[in-house]
Amino acid sequence: MNKNANIVEKMVLATIGHEKRQKIAIPVFSILVALIAGGIVIALLGHNPFYAFYNLLQGCGIAPKASYAGKKGMITDFMDFMDNLTPMIFAALAVAVALRSGLFNIGVSGQMLAAGFLATVTVGYTSLAAPIAKPLVVIIGILAGACVGGLIGFLKYRFNINEVVSSIMINYILEYVISFFINMYFVDPVSRQSKNVSTAARLTFTDVEVGGYKMDIPLGIILAILTVFLVRFIMNRTVLGFEMKAVGCSRTAAKYAGIKVGKNIVITMVISGALSGLAGVTYYLGYFASIQPKVLTSTGFDAIAVSLLGNNNPVGIIFSSFLITVISKGSTYMSSASGVQQEIASVITGIILLFSACGAFVRYKTGRLRDTVKERKGEK
């Protein structure tokens, strides 16, 4: 029994117990556990899990399908996937920035909705030319998201209102107020969604013919990659980034060190909200061209899993966004090709979130296990 226990301990320490490798090992472990659990559920439902997972890749243009419609192909599916990936990167960055200061921005979806709606009614329904409309959409999205995020930060700083509570309440307020205005003034009587924005205002080039294929080309993906490295620079190379980290580690210690904690909280939420705003305009005026009333996009909530899976590291978020978007985007094709319910994708994402959130606990337990093994060796 002791031998078996020792073997298990060695395996745990060799896989996820190494301190320097844990930032990568724990997320990989979370993904493997989630895929195994999802595979078991799919098998119990009477489907082939390997084929179902392959369908996820096919639905995102990463693997070829058996057949395609006219002027469609693997490249068109992949460009559509990239269009869906863009707001996810921005949303995950928004979560990561807030977590840097120990704040939990669960209101990303509401901030996305506010930015998307304001950009839609101020620019999306105008006849402005594309060179003017597209930059204006981005600017309005940043300002709208920053204002909502800043409000949450101010409520935390001035009245000590928990940001989770205020974020959730503001989500509901924005959802129903914006739905009222859409249904009263901007609704499309056929789709029952807001009227489509003009092509000039969209952050996606639609139905572009390239090499015989007709595809959508997302403009925001370039901005998303640039923003990743900008956020990384701010976090790791600036005084603001250091202060955010200090406040996130201990507000009391940061205060004694002379850091203005309240000001830092507000600035952090302004930045987080601005990133949410970028996610909103690339979603509602990029991937989509309209807003569905009384619906908050799941992107803002999936972004929590993405950020945790990427260890709140901007570069890691690129890879985790890619994975989570593959699961969510490819689930539609998986459902039609394999007959597997789309909800299985949510199960997999949820398990990834669960184990990623337990990362600190796993590091603590493996640390204790390392100490125990060292003590045994010392006794011998």
Short mmCIF file of C-alpha atoms in Angstrom, two decimals:
data_model
loop_
_atom_site.label_atom_id
_atom_site.label_comp_id
_atom_site.label_asym_id
_atom_site.label_seq_id
_atom_site.Cartn_x
_atom_site.Cartn_y
_atom_site.Cartn_z
CA MET A 1 0.00 0.00 0.00
CA ASN A 2 2.84 2.37 0.89
CA LYS A 3 4.55 1.57 -2.38
CA ASN A 4 1.40 2.40 -4.34
CA ALA A 5 1.00 5.63 -2.38
CA ASN A 6 4.60 6.57 -3.09
CA ILE A 7 4.11 5.90 -6.79
CA VAL A 8 1.02 8.16 -6.86
CA GLU A 9 2.90 10.90 -4.99
CA LYS A 10 5.78 10.73 -7.45
CA MET A 11 3.39 10.90 -10.41
CA VAL A 12 1.59 13.92 -8.95
CA LEU A 13 4.85 15.74 -8.22
CA ALA A 14 6.26 14.87 -11.65
CA THR A 15 3.19 16.12 -13.54
CA ILE A 16 1.74 19.10 -11.67
CA GLY A 17 4.02 19.44 -8.65
CA HIS A 18 7.00 21.24 -10.16
CA GLU A 19 6.85 24.88 -9.03
CA LYS A 20 8.25 26.42 -12.22
CA ARG A 21 6.00 24.38 -14.50
CA GLN A 22 2.74 24.72 -12.54
CA LYS A 23 1.54 27.78 -14.47
CA ILE A 24 1.34 25.56 -17.55
CA ALA A 25 0.85 22.14 -15.94
CA ILE A 26 -2.30 23.02 -13.95
CA PRO A 27 -4.22 24.52 -16.93
CA VAL A 28 -3.22 21.53 -19.09
CA PHE A 29 -4.36 19.20 -16.30
CA SER A 30 -7.69 21.10 -16.13
CA ILE A 31 -8.20 20.73 -19.88
CA LEU A 32 -7.41 17.00 -19.85
CA VAL A 33 -9.75 16.34 -16.93
CA ALA A 34 -12.53 18.32 -18.63
CA LEU A 35 -12.07 16.49 -21.95
CA ILE A 36 -12.03 13.10 -20.21
CA ALA A 37 -15.18 13.95 -18.22
CA GLY A 38 -16.88 15.28 -21.35
CA GLY A 39 -15.82 12.18 -23.29
CA ILE A 40 -17.30 9.90 -20.63
CA VAL A 41 -20.62 11.78 -20.75
CA ILE A 42 -20.67 11.60 -24.56
CA ALA A 43 -19.89 7.86 -24.46
CA LEU A 44 -22.67 7.27 -21.90
CA LEU A 45 -25.07 9.01 -24.31
CA GLY A 46 -24.12 6.43 -26.95
CA HIS A 47 -21.83 8.58 -29.15
CA ASN A 48 -18.19 8.34 -30.12
CA PRO A 49 -16.33 10.98 -28.05
CA PHE A 50 -13.32 11.09 -30.41
CA TYR A 51 -15.56 11.77 -33.40
CA ALA A 52 -17.49 14.38 -31.40
CA PHE A 53 -14.28 16.22 -30.46
CA TYR A 54 -13.17 16.08 -34.09
CA ASN A 55 -16.50 17.71 -35.00
CA LEU A 56 -15.58 20.61 -32.72
CA LEU A 57 -12.49 21.21 -34.85
CA GLN A 58 -14.48 20.86 -38.06
CA GLY A 59 -17.00 23.44 -36.89
CA CYS A 60 -14.20 25.98 -36.41
CA GLY A 61 -12.41 25.44 -39.71
CA ILE A 62 -9.44 23.74 -38.06
CA ALA A 63 -10.29 20.38 -39.63
CA PRO A 64 -11.99 19.80 -43.02
CA LYS A 65 -15.67 18.86 -43.33
CA ALA A 66 -16.93 16.19 -45.70
CA SER A 67 -18.61 18.79 -47.94
CA TYR A 68 -19.20 22.54 -48.20
CA ALA A 69 -21.84 24.81 -49.73
CA GLY A 70 -21.05 27.05 -52.69
CA LYS A 71 -18.16 29.48 -52.16
CA LYS A 72 -17.62 28.05 -48.68
CA GLY A 73 -14.68 26.03 -47.42
CA MET A 74 -12.40 25.35 -44.51
CA ILE A 75 -10.92 28.86 -44.74
CA THR A 76 -14.37 30.53 -44.53
CA ASP A 77 -15.20 28.53 -41.39
CA PHE A 78 -11.86 29.50 -39.86
CA MET A 79 -12.35 33.21 -40.59
CA ASP A 80 -15.79 33.02 -38.99
CA PHE A 81 -14.13 31.36 -35.99
CA MET A 82 -11.59 34.19 -35.79
CA ASP A 83 -14.44 36.69 -35.89
CA ASN A 84 -15.99 34.94 -32.87
CA LEU A 85 -12.60 34.68 -31.13
CA THR A 86 -11.95 38.45 -31.22
CA PRO A 87 -14.50 39.59 -28.58
CA MET A 88 -13.50 36.65 -26.37
CA ILE A 89 -9.89 37.89 -26.19
CA PHE A 90 -11.00 41.39 -25.23
CA ALA A 91 -13.48 40.07 -22.64
CA ALA A 92 -10.89 37.76 -21.05
CA LEU A 93 -8.39 40.62 -20.86
CA ALA A 94 -11.06 42.67 -19.05
CA VAL A 95 -11.45 39.91 -16.45
CA ALA A 96 -7.67 39.52 -16.09
CA VAL A 97 -7.07 43.24 -15.52
CA ALA A 98 -9.71 43.35 -12.77
CA LEU A 99 -8.32 40.22 -11.10
CA ARG A 100 -4.88 41.84 -11.11
CA SER A 101 -6.18 44.25 -8.45
CA GLY A 102 -8.17 41.58 -6.64
CA LEU A 103 -11.46 42.61 -8.26
CA PHE A 104 -13.95 40.25 -9.91
CA ASN A 105 -15.58 41.90 -12.92
CA ILE A 106 -18.58 39.68 -13.53
CA GLY A 107 -20.28 42.53 -15.39
CA VAL A 108 -18.33 42.14 -18.64
CA SER A 109 -21.46 41.09 -20.55
CA GLY A 110 -23.35 44.18 -19.38
CA GLN A 111 -20.46 46.45 -20.30
CA MET A 112 -20.31 44.78 -23.71
CA LEU A 113 -24.03 45.41 -24.20
CA ALA A 114 -23.76 49.08 -23.20
CA ALA A 115 -20.85 49.67 -25.58
CA GLY A 116 -22.52 47.80 -28.42
CA PHE A 117 -25.81 49.64 -28.01
CA LEU A 118 -24.32 53.14 -27.79
CA ALA A 119 -22.05 52.51 -30.78
CA THR A 120 -25.02 51.13 -32.70
CA VAL A 121 -27.38 54.07 -32.15
CA THR A 122 -24.73 56.80 -32.50
CA VAL A 123 -22.75 55.43 -35.46
CA GLY A 124 -24.31 52.19 -36.68
CA TYR A 125 -27.48 53.84 -37.96
CA THR A 126 -25.77 56.79 -39.63
CA SER A 127 -24.54 57.20 -43.20
CA LEU A 128 -20.96 57.95 -42.19
CA ALA A 129 -18.23 56.60 -44.47
CA ALA A 130 -16.29 53.55 -43.30
CA PRO A 131 -12.96 55.39 -42.62
CA ILE A 132 -14.81 57.59 -40.13
CA ALA A 133 -17.45 55.16 -38.83
CA LYS A 134 -15.19 52.26 -37.89
CA PRO A 135 -12.74 54.27 -35.70
CA LEU A 136 -15.70 56.06 -34.10
CA VAL A 137 -17.27 52.71 -33.22
CA VAL A 138 -14.07 51.66 -31.46
CA ILE A 139 -13.73 54.97 -29.57
CA ILE A 140 -17.37 54.97 -28.43
CA GLY A 141 -17.08 51.35 -27.34
CA ILE A 142 -14.00 52.12 -25.23
CA LEU A 143 -15.63 55.17 -23.61
CA ALA A 144 -18.96 53.43 -22.91
CA GLY A 145 -17.34 50.38 -21.37
CA ALA A 146 -14.93 52.54 -19.35
CA CYS A 147 -17.82 54.57 -17.92
CA VAL A 148 -19.74 51.49 -16.75
CA GLY A 149 -16.58 49.87 -15.36
CA GLY A 150 -15.58 53.13 -13.70
CA LEU A 151 -19.01 53.34 -12.04
CA ILE A 152 -18.51 49.88 -10.53
CA GLY A 153 -15.05 50.89 -9.32
CA PHE A 154 -16.39 54.14 -7.84
CA LEU A 155 -19.13 52.30 -5.96
CA LYS A 156 -16.48 49.97 -4.55
CA TYR A 157 -14.17 52.85 -3.57
CA ARG A 158 -16.74 55.35 -2.25
CA PHE A 159 -19.36 53.09 -0.64
CA ASN A 160 -17.47 49.78 -0.34
CA ILE A 161 -20.15 48.03 -2.42
CA ASN A 162 -18.90 44.61 -3.48
CA GLU A 163 -18.06 44.74 -7.20
CA VAL A 164 -19.71 41.35 -7.82
CA VAL A 165 -23.04 42.59 -6.45
CA SER A 166 -22.90 45.94 -8.26
CA SER A 167 -21.79 44.24 -11.52
CA ILE A 168 -24.70 41.81 -11.45
CA MET A 169 -27.21 44.54 -10.65
CA ILE A 170 -25.86 46.83 -13.38
CA ASN A 171 -26.01 43.88 -15.80
CA TYR A 172 -29.75 43.57 -15.17
CA ILE A 173 -30.34 47.33 -15.34
CA LEU A 174 -28.52 47.63 -18.67
CA GLU A 175 -30.17 44.52 -20.08
CA TYR A 176 -33.74 45.73 -19.46
CA VAL A 177 -33.22 49.44 -20.12
CA ILE A 178 -31.51 48.74 -23.45
CA SER A 179 -34.16 46.14 -24.33
CA PHE A 180 -36.84 48.79 -23.72
CA PHE A 181 -35.20 51.24 -26.11
CA ILE A 182 -34.63 48.57 -28.75
CA ASN A 183 -38.25 47.38 -28.62
CA MET A 184 -39.59 50.93 -28.64
CA TYR A 185 -37.39 52.62 -31.25
CA PHE A 186 -34.92 50.31 -33.01
CA VAL A 187 -36.59 46.91 -33.37
CA ASP A 188 -36.69 45.02 -36.65
CA PRO A 189 -40.30 43.76 -36.98
CA VAL A 190 -39.17 40.57 -38.72
CA SER A 191 -36.20 39.40 -36.61
CA ARG A 192 -37.44 41.05 -33.37
CA GLN A 193 -33.87 42.18 -32.80
CA SER A 194 -32.39 45.64 -33.26
CA LYS A 195 -32.11 46.81 -36.87
CA ASN A 196 -28.85 45.84 -38.54
CA VAL A 197 -26.07 48.41 -38.45
CA SER A 198 -24.66 49.82 -41.67
CA THR A 199 -21.92 47.92 -43.46
CA ALA A 200 -19.63 50.93 -43.09
CA ALA A 201 -19.88 50.80 -39.28
CA ARG A 202 -19.22 47.06 -38.93
CA LEU A 203 -15.83 45.91 -37.69
CA THR A 204 -16.04 42.89 -39.98
CA PHE A 205 -15.77 42.91 -43.77
CA THR A 206 -18.67 40.69 -44.85
CA ASP A 207 -19.02 38.50 -47.95
CA VAL A 208 -15.55 39.31 -49.25
CA GLU A 209 -14.60 37.13 -52.25
CA VAL A 210 -11.05 35.80 -52.00
CA GLY A 211 -9.79 32.99 -54.23
CA GLY A 212 -13.28 31.85 -55.10
CA TYR A 213 -14.42 31.82 -51.47
CA LYS A 214 -16.90 34.24 -49.91
CA MET A 215 -15.88 34.99 -46.32
CA ASP A 216 -16.13 37.42 -43.42
CA ILE A 217 -12.84 39.08 -42.43
CA PRO A 218 -12.64 40.40 -38.83
CA LEU A 219 -10.78 43.69 -38.46
CA GLY A 220 -10.76 43.49 -34.67
CA ILE A 221 -8.44 40.50 -34.43
CA ILE A 222 -5.42 42.67 -35.25
CA LEU A 223 -6.44 45.18 -32.58
CA ALA A 224 -7.00 42.30 -30.13
CA ILE A 225 -3.47 40.95 -30.57
CA LEU A 226 -1.97 44.44 -30.21
CA THR A 227 -4.06 45.01 -27.08
CA VAL A 228 -2.77 41.75 -25.56
CA PHE A 229 0.80 43.01 -25.70
CA LEU A 230 -0.20 46.51 -24.56
CA VAL A 231 -1.93 45.07 -21.48
CA ARG A 232 1.07 42.81 -20.84
CA PHE A 233 3.37 45.83 -20.98
CA ILE A 234 1.17 47.81 -18.58
CA MET A 235 0.97 44.90 -16.14
CA ASN A 236 4.67 44.02 -16.12
CA ARG A 237 6.56 47.19 -17.03
CA THR A 238 4.73 50.17 -15.55
CA VAL A 239 4.20 51.71 -12.12
CA LEU A 240 0.45 51.31 -12.60
CA GLY A 241 0.88 47.58 -13.21
CA PHE A 242 3.00 47.24 -10.06
CA GLU A 243 0.43 49.14 -7.99
CA MET A 244 -2.38 46.98 -9.37
CA LYS A 245 -0.49 43.85 -8.35
CA ALA A 246 0.28 45.28 -4.90
CA VAL A 247 -3.38 46.16 -4.31
CA GLY A 248 -4.41 42.69 -5.51
CA CYS A 249 -2.00 40.99 -3.10
CA SER A 250 -2.87 43.07 -0.02
CA ARG A 251 -4.77 46.34 0.10
CA THR A 252 -3.61 47.01 3.65
CA ALA A 253 0.06 46.55 2.75
CA ALA A 254 -0.39 48.63 -0.42
CA LYS A 255 -1.94 51.43 1.62
CA TYR A 256 0.98 51.46 4.06
CA ALA A 257 3.35 51.54 1.08
CA GLY A 258 1.78 54.82 -0.01
CA ILE A 259 -0.36 53.49 -2.85
CA LYS A 260 -3.76 55.15 -3.26
CA VAL A 261 -5.88 52.02 -3.11
CA GLY A 262 -9.22 53.69 -3.92
CA LYS A 263 -7.82 55.48 -6.95
CA ASN A 264 -6.21 52.24 -8.14
CA ILE A 265 -9.50 50.35 -7.85
CA VAL A 266 -11.33 52.94 -9.97
CA ILE A 267 -8.56 53.06 -12.61
CA THR A 268 -8.45 49.27 -12.78
CA MET A 269 -12.19 49.04 -13.38
CA VAL A 270 -12.03 51.84 -15.97
CA ILE A 271 -9.41 49.85 -17.92
CA SER A 272 -11.35 46.61 -17.46
CA GLY A 273 -14.54 48.32 -18.65
CA ALA A 274 -12.75 49.81 -21.67
CA LEU A 275 -11.60 46.33 -22.69
CA SER A 276 -15.16 45.05 -22.19
CA GLY A 277 -16.31 47.87 -24.45
CA LEU A 278 -13.95 46.69 -27.18
CA ALA A 279 -15.37 43.20 -26.73
CA GLY A 280 -18.87 44.66 -27.10
CA VAL A 281 -18.30 46.52 -30.35
CA THR A 282 -16.41 43.62 -31.95
CA TYR A 283 -19.31 41.37 -30.95
CA TYR A 284 -22.39 43.49 -31.70
CA LEU A 285 -20.92 45.47 -34.61
CA GLY A 286 -18.48 42.84 -35.78
CA TYR A 287 -19.42 39.20 -35.37
CA PHE A 288 -23.10 40.17 -35.31
CA ALA A 289 -24.77 43.26 -36.77
CA SER A 290 -27.65 43.55 -34.30
CA ILE A 291 -28.60 43.16 -30.62
CA GLN A 292 -31.10 40.65 -29.27
CA PRO A 293 -33.26 42.25 -26.55
CA LYS A 294 -33.30 40.81 -23.01
CA VAL A 295 -30.23 38.67 -23.69
CA LEU A 296 -26.74 39.01 -22.21
CA THR A 297 -24.10 37.27 -24.29
CA SER A 298 -22.36 34.31 -22.65
CA THR A 299 -19.01 35.65 -23.89
CA GLY A 300 -18.61 37.81 -20.80
CA PHE A 301 -19.13 34.82 -18.52
CA ASP A 302 -17.03 32.38 -20.57
CA ALA A 303 -14.26 34.99 -20.36
CA ILE A 304 -13.90 34.15 -16.66
CA ALA A 305 -12.93 30.59 -17.57
CA VAL A 306 -10.64 31.87 -20.31
CA SER A 307 -8.82 34.28 -17.99
CA LEU A 308 -8.38 31.71 -15.20
CA LEU A 309 -7.23 29.07 -17.68
CA GLY A 310 -4.66 31.52 -19.04
CA ASN A 311 -3.43 32.27 -15.47
CA ASN A 312 -4.56 35.89 -15.99
CA ASN A 313 -1.57 36.26 -18.29
CA PRO A 314 -2.38 38.31 -21.43
CA VAL A 315 -0.35 36.01 -23.71
CA GLY A 316 -1.81 32.90 -22.06
CA ILE A 317 -5.26 34.34 -22.71
CA ILE A 318 -4.68 34.11 -26.47
CA PHE A 319 -4.30 30.32 -26.23
CA SER A 320 -7.07 29.81 -23.66
CA SER A 321 -9.44 31.99 -25.74
CA PHE A 322 -8.65 29.84 -28.73
CA LEU A 323 -9.52 26.64 -26.84
CA ILE A 324 -12.73 27.86 -25.20
CA THR A 325 -13.94 29.39 -28.49
CA VAL A 326 -13.27 26.08 -30.26
CA ILE A 327 -15.48 24.34 -27.70
CA SER A 328 -18.31 26.91 -27.80
CA LYS A 329 -18.20 27.68 -31.54
CA GLY A 330 -17.72 24.08 -32.66
CA SER A 331 -20.53 22.74 -30.48
CA THR A 332 -23.17 23.68 -33.09
CA TYR A 333 -21.57 21.54 -35.77
CA MET A 334 -20.87 18.78 -33.23
CA SER A 335 -24.57 18.71 -32.41
CA SER A 336 -25.65 18.44 -36.05
CA ALA A 337 -22.94 15.98 -37.14
CA SER A 338 -22.81 13.66 -34.12
CA GLY A 339 -26.17 14.27 -32.52
CA VAL A 340 -24.46 15.29 -29.27
CA GLN A 341 -26.30 17.97 -27.32
CA GLN A 342 -24.65 21.41 -27.43
CA GLU A 343 -24.90 21.61 -23.65
CA ILE A 344 -21.98 19.14 -23.43
CA ALA A 345 -19.72 22.01 -24.54
CA SER A 346 -20.93 24.03 -21.54
CA VAL A 347 -20.20 21.05 -19.28
CA ILE A 348 -16.62 20.88 -20.57
CA THR A 349 -16.15 24.63 -20.17
CA GLY A 350 -17.59 24.47 -16.65
CA ILE A 351 -15.21 21.70 -15.60
CA ILE A 352 -12.26 23.65 -17.00
CA LEU A 353 -13.41 26.68 -14.98
CA LEU A 354 -13.80 24.57 -11.83
CA PHE A 355 -10.30 23.10 -11.95
CA SER A 356 -8.72 26.36 -13.08
CA ALA A 357 -10.32 28.15 -10.14
CA CYS A 358 -8.83 25.51 -7.85
CA GLY A 359 -5.32 26.30 -9.14
CA ALA A 360 -4.23 28.00 -5.89
CA PHE A 361 -5.51 25.04 -3.86
CA VAL A 362 -3.66 22.57 -6.11
CA ARG A 363 -0.43 24.57 -5.72
CA TYR A 364 -0.90 24.58 -1.93
CA LYS A 365 -1.53 20.82 -1.74
CA THR A 366 1.36 19.90 -4.02
CA GLY A 367 3.61 22.20 -1.97
CA ARG A 368 2.60 20.36 1.18
CA LEU A 369 3.22 17.06 -0.59
CA ARG A 370 6.72 18.18 -1.64
CA ASP A 371 7.52 19.14 1.95
CA THR A 372 6.26 15.78 3.21
CA VAL A 373 8.39 13.85 0.73
CA LYS A 374 11.47 15.92 1.67
CA GLU A 375 10.85 15.22 5.38
CA ARG A 376 10.69 11.47 4.70
CA LYS A 377 13.95 11.61 2.82
CA GLY A 378 15.53 13.58 5.68
CA GLU A 379 14.41 11.01 8.24
CA LYS A 380 16.00 8.27 6.21
#
